[in-house]
């Protein structure tokens, strides 16, 4: 028996039933559905629609249903097309006719929107904790490796020396922005649609602010037509999740590269590597590759939902049922992925020696140009002169620091023997001591700020 | 016990194991995996690597494994990280040490690529049959409603009269192009990667053409590095599926609109509608809305895979494991959706009377302009004159066919009393008798060609 | 002459030059580039790198360059590969060698990131004003049509009566969330990257907070590696823009439908319609179709950028140059589209009579069920009983309000003659008087809140 | 003066005009538009609608218009909203009233569809030539470097030795599939829509097959409703282009990695590198990064069009105007990019010595396991034994080839002193001599087949 069949003659086609049913995936909303229904039963009572006894029967029946879900005792029946139908059907078996009063003035449209927001708020809160663990792993690692200098790269070519901790902390800030976006999106999720009915609003004078208070929402929706079809909060969450995943894909890319035999700056723990079914020597960074690859999935789901909503007429349309699997898959993906990311960072081994060996003089070419600047040479000229020195050194198969002074002076008279003092990677790093720079002092400040932010969130 | 752990000291992190395991979704490849392994065992024997007895043991063991899967008796063990591992593990339990010879010269890289192609070829063949049913439903409906004239629309505004059958057949051709694209993509899928090893090729002189013949592939891959990482066939299939879904979304949009109370040109059968939990009068075209909405899902999965592959280095990378869930979800979606589409078309009721009432004179404005053209008025001028007649008729709240002759002649002398003969919707339709036009004779030809194409495919 | 050629022997391939140059599209950053350079010159002076005279020469030279751009007098030269190069080259022609001091400690990496943020902040501010105009048009229209009752739809089927103003206001709130997302994204854009150098930070002790203050940024970036490659603010803006566009596509869909001859609830002004080159009677809602269609463009650009960034190693990579055209195209699209949307709403004609005619009794089926609820019938039962009444009325080709009392009572004894009082659409609307409901009183409150929000923003 | 204004009273809003006009981007269709119009004029004459003189006037007038476009003499006028309007307007200025006869029975709907197909067919043909150049560069390079052995990678970790030529040729086959997809999509593009009118077909008995023949189309569309709204050929082209771009992004990724200082296997020519405005030593592979990054653009445009078409009602809708800019941008991108790709491959320097140095013993672990297999050890066991050897060698900081025999024998008795013969990278390569394998003999066959395919295409 469906909830809606009174006016129908024919029966639903079996293929259609399987096509339309959502219980297979929306079952996980049971906690939210029961919680919202309990609040609604209390609201109906406050509005004088049901008696105190009826309210208590409903609440206790709903608690029984929830208990069955929690313990795994709940059994689906034919006709349980979605979680809302299943809960109401089972409630009827527990409490009888009074179950039929629960849906008074409510529609599945405002009900599902409420459930989904409740569920998402809870999940985002878990996600943010898991993300904080990744950030904490970054900060710890950065703090414990403050002395390590390594080559910084742009365009995958050596650029300038960096503190390893500075490189690592760059991901802290990306993830911190993700935290902020998740927080902002949660703020916009925390708005109660219940009491919007199918699209026109509730005719029984239900107190929506009281409902919101009971369910922990910060506000109530301001327009019932908007409330039942709005999925902005899902899109906004997916957009934040996509960017988060893209950030992690960048971290993974760096670490895959640096785990390569040719770089060998870092070594993943065995716990996060796998081997090959064919090649006995293999030790592959599968964990990182999956972190990178799963960004496609999240981007795909974001676009899916935008494509679904695009061009829909207002009011609820069944197309919107397509929001859930995409959302759930992203939540599951991140719940699985974030602890892996935290774990692999925590157990990552850094090869400081190898990094030091990879520092070469050409990465100090800018410092050499800056050295001339300090003597009064305009930077454009000093850049050109050092460029010529680089070329000459390459011709002679020498490093910049070994290019003899007469070669330098053949290029320009501004070069002086004191130029050789430039070739000190640690000094180069120390000079970049502005806010956000790679100098140890600046990085310490950076780490302290990060720690303060993490502490704040707890 | 993993297949690859010999050189490892540490154990896999538990979160990592759940993150990396694919058995939950690649289990469905068991038929393909066993089939390809049987062929490979025979290949190893032909190449002299295993004896006839060993071959027979392997083949019969693999058949036992397959039987367990088919009957549901197969039980997963810890360590069954993917379908290939699970099959090989179980094979070992059946046949002992000889199981360890099956993987000789083979890698999971060429194995999974082979399995996935085999699986997809089979699935696409099913899909094409299901799609043919949708096309057949279109052609039958078109043939049985040849007499029905209805308004044709552009920009959602009345344009010119059409045969209903002509409108409907427009979708036949869209789907026919989808069939062709699916066929072309299957042709490029039917290329055997087995024998490519991990990336360098098979060192045991395996006869790849014999393998291809036995497994029903049309050709063998020409480069082992390409073979193990190539997922073009998945992308190409997803692109074809996305366009198919977008076509169906357009059909759904038309039918949703025409099922509205305001149009009421067609009526969906009860079997494909649902009601409302709140509003007792409701009869919603849920089936059509889901058909429309699911296009987002397929588009999303296409983009997912493109994003995953983008920028990957050559050779196999674990990111590619992300191809499967996207592909499987699209296959499942279409397997569910196409029978619903065929069923709702077959049971759709057409309200020919209502369509006839919706034909008005303004839709013959082009015919009126054409009428002047036949008298020698250049089309640009005739268009402008009829445009003025339309405006005048609106001012007087008259239809074009009721606008008095003096009003017409006030606009231009070229108008004559014989113009009123233009206002016959059936004659308008009949005049458009070029190939592909809406004239009944042309539509009959169109339907015959469609029937011939359908017959050809069987 | 390039800025970077000192160490090169070969010359750039001509095809490569055209492939890599960005001046064709980044030229529009000239204001931002000059502004940031002026601030940087002052910063260099404050840091003791250049003298007061040098600073003044640079500032006045930069102002001359800007003037040339503003007046259109600026002429590109070969070698002007991007706007930064072009500005610096021209500056050199104005002020000579001192121009070569401007780039001291600065890289195009932090320069372009600064320019783009400055530019975007300015553009978003314009966009938000234009969006406010659309919101204002909605509120005005809603306020001036408060008396109009119309059918509300879900699943494109009649659902319940609504105030036209309530339907229209549903879009106000969607756009208000867009405003908030744009504001939040602007907050995260307003962070200064200048002083991050190529990736390691500025070695000349530049005062980054002073630069931020001068350029109007709220904060400075905390990590130089992150700062030069971060494009979150572009992605976040594009995501907000995509959702905004999707909202407008829904508004367009409704209005296209309601402009159809079959609905005819609204009439677009001639100023926003076009005709047909062939069919003289045509009056097509082109403006609305473009508003709908352009959502694809914005979604596409969002995807583009996510796909570009996915899997990039850290530090600047040239791939990031692909951010600009996507961003600029979205900005241009919205700057063109929003005034059209505001204009077509302002000039839209509402046919209240036609809307009233479209109200039928079946849309009050829920009210009838609610009526029974008020008499003590549980809602599930009342829903089923009214469903049967709907079916019976359809069989007899009667409206619910004309179904005789004996027919009602044949269904259930709970029906009483007072049920006919339910069939009043205005009363139905009035009953839904909760916060966010469609009752006139609630809608007035809604409009007042909207007006307050608009006032606040000014 | 518009082509469609007869029935309008109001004038188009200026913002709307700018919003709707397409002349800025569809201007490039002028050749196609004139060509199709000339064919149509001849068709009208054959159908008896215009006289021979009128036909000749139209044809010669159209040729004059084309000449103006070709020479750049054409001047836009207000009201030239698109290329079709502009051509017809100018034609009227050349030939007077007879210009008004050209559009008889034709609509912009079938006209624009015809123009776009003509244009695309021509462009795809150019693209395929440019792509062939890239393939030819690959084959030449592969042929001239047949002796070079290098490490093959999976998961970015050393896997097995490969011929450099084999790696390179892997891209030939990817691009060859792209060629095939472009060819298939062109086949489906080569179908004439002209003669479909606005949606109902041509009422003047125009001979569509003759038109197709004259314009070089292979077939004519079979349904006029489908013909005017079908954009499958654009989507299919964009999907093929996206995959092509993704392939090139993979090639770029490999080369970026291998150009890094740490790999240093290849060196890009100066002509395809750029430097840094700040760091004088820099030599960045910008060309490769742009090749990689532009894949996002093409994927984005594919998505855009799918999102635009999704859920559109049948018949032409203005949303479809959004097809052009996306398509044109992809065509322009590839026309710019492919010659750069060919050039950088042609001038790429291969460091064979460095590649040889990067070959180590662990990459022959599989060969060692195969060696045991040949002695009768089941592969699974031999894989495990070699895995232990790898671990032991790592513990002792020895290579596999230096691990003493007693260590091997401590692991398993199957190891024998002849195992050391395995450690020869060239012999490893030679053993993989199946079709598609990396053995020199197999690669020579591969190259010959590629050359045959290239020759065929010419």
Coordinates of N, CA, C and O in Angstrom, one line a residue, chain A residues 434, chain C residues 43 46-47 192 204-212:
Chain A
X434 N 59.8 37.8 5.3 CA 58.5 38.5 5.4 C 57.5 37.6 5.9 O 57.6 36.4 5.9
Chain C
X43 N 56.3 50.5 -1.7 CA 56.8 49.5 -0.8 C 58.3 49.4 -0.8 O 59.0 49.3 0.2
X46 N 59.8 52.4 0.8 CA 59.7 52.2 2.3 C 60.8 51.3 2.8 O 61.3 51.4 3.9
X47 N 61.1 50.2 2.0 CA 62.0 49.2 2.5 C 63.5 49.6 2.2 O 64.4 48.9 2.5
X192 N 46.1 39.5 0.3 CA 47.2 39.9 -0.6 C 48.3 38.9 -0.8 O 48.9 38.5 0.2
X204 N 63.5 41.4 0.6 CA 63.9 42.8 0.8 C 63.1 43.4 1.9 O 63.0 44.6 2.0
X205 N 62.5 42.6 2.8 CA 61.9 43.1 3.9 C 60.7 44.1 3.6 O 60.4 45.0 4.4
X206 N 60.0 43.8 2.5 CA 58.9 44.6 2.1 C 57.8 44.4 3.2 O 57.6 43.4 3.7
X207 N 57.1 45.5 3.5 CA 56.1 45.5 4.5 C 54.7 45.1 3.8 O 54.0 45.9 3.2
X208 N 54.4 43.8 3.9 CA 53.3 43.3 3.2 C 51.9 43.9 3.7 O 51.0 44.1 3.0
X209 N 51.9 44.1 5.0 CA 50.6 44.6 5.6 C 50.3 46.0 5.1 O 49.2 46.4 4.8
X210 N 51.4 46.8 4.9 CA 51.3 48.1 4.4 C 50.8 48.1 2.9 O 49.9 48.8 2.5
X211 N 51.4 47.1 2.1 CA 50.9 47.0 0.8 C 49.4 46.6 0.7 O 48.6 47.1 -0.1
X212 N 49.0 45.7 1.6 CA 47.6 45.3 1.7 C 46.7 46.5 2.0 O 45.7 46.7 1.3

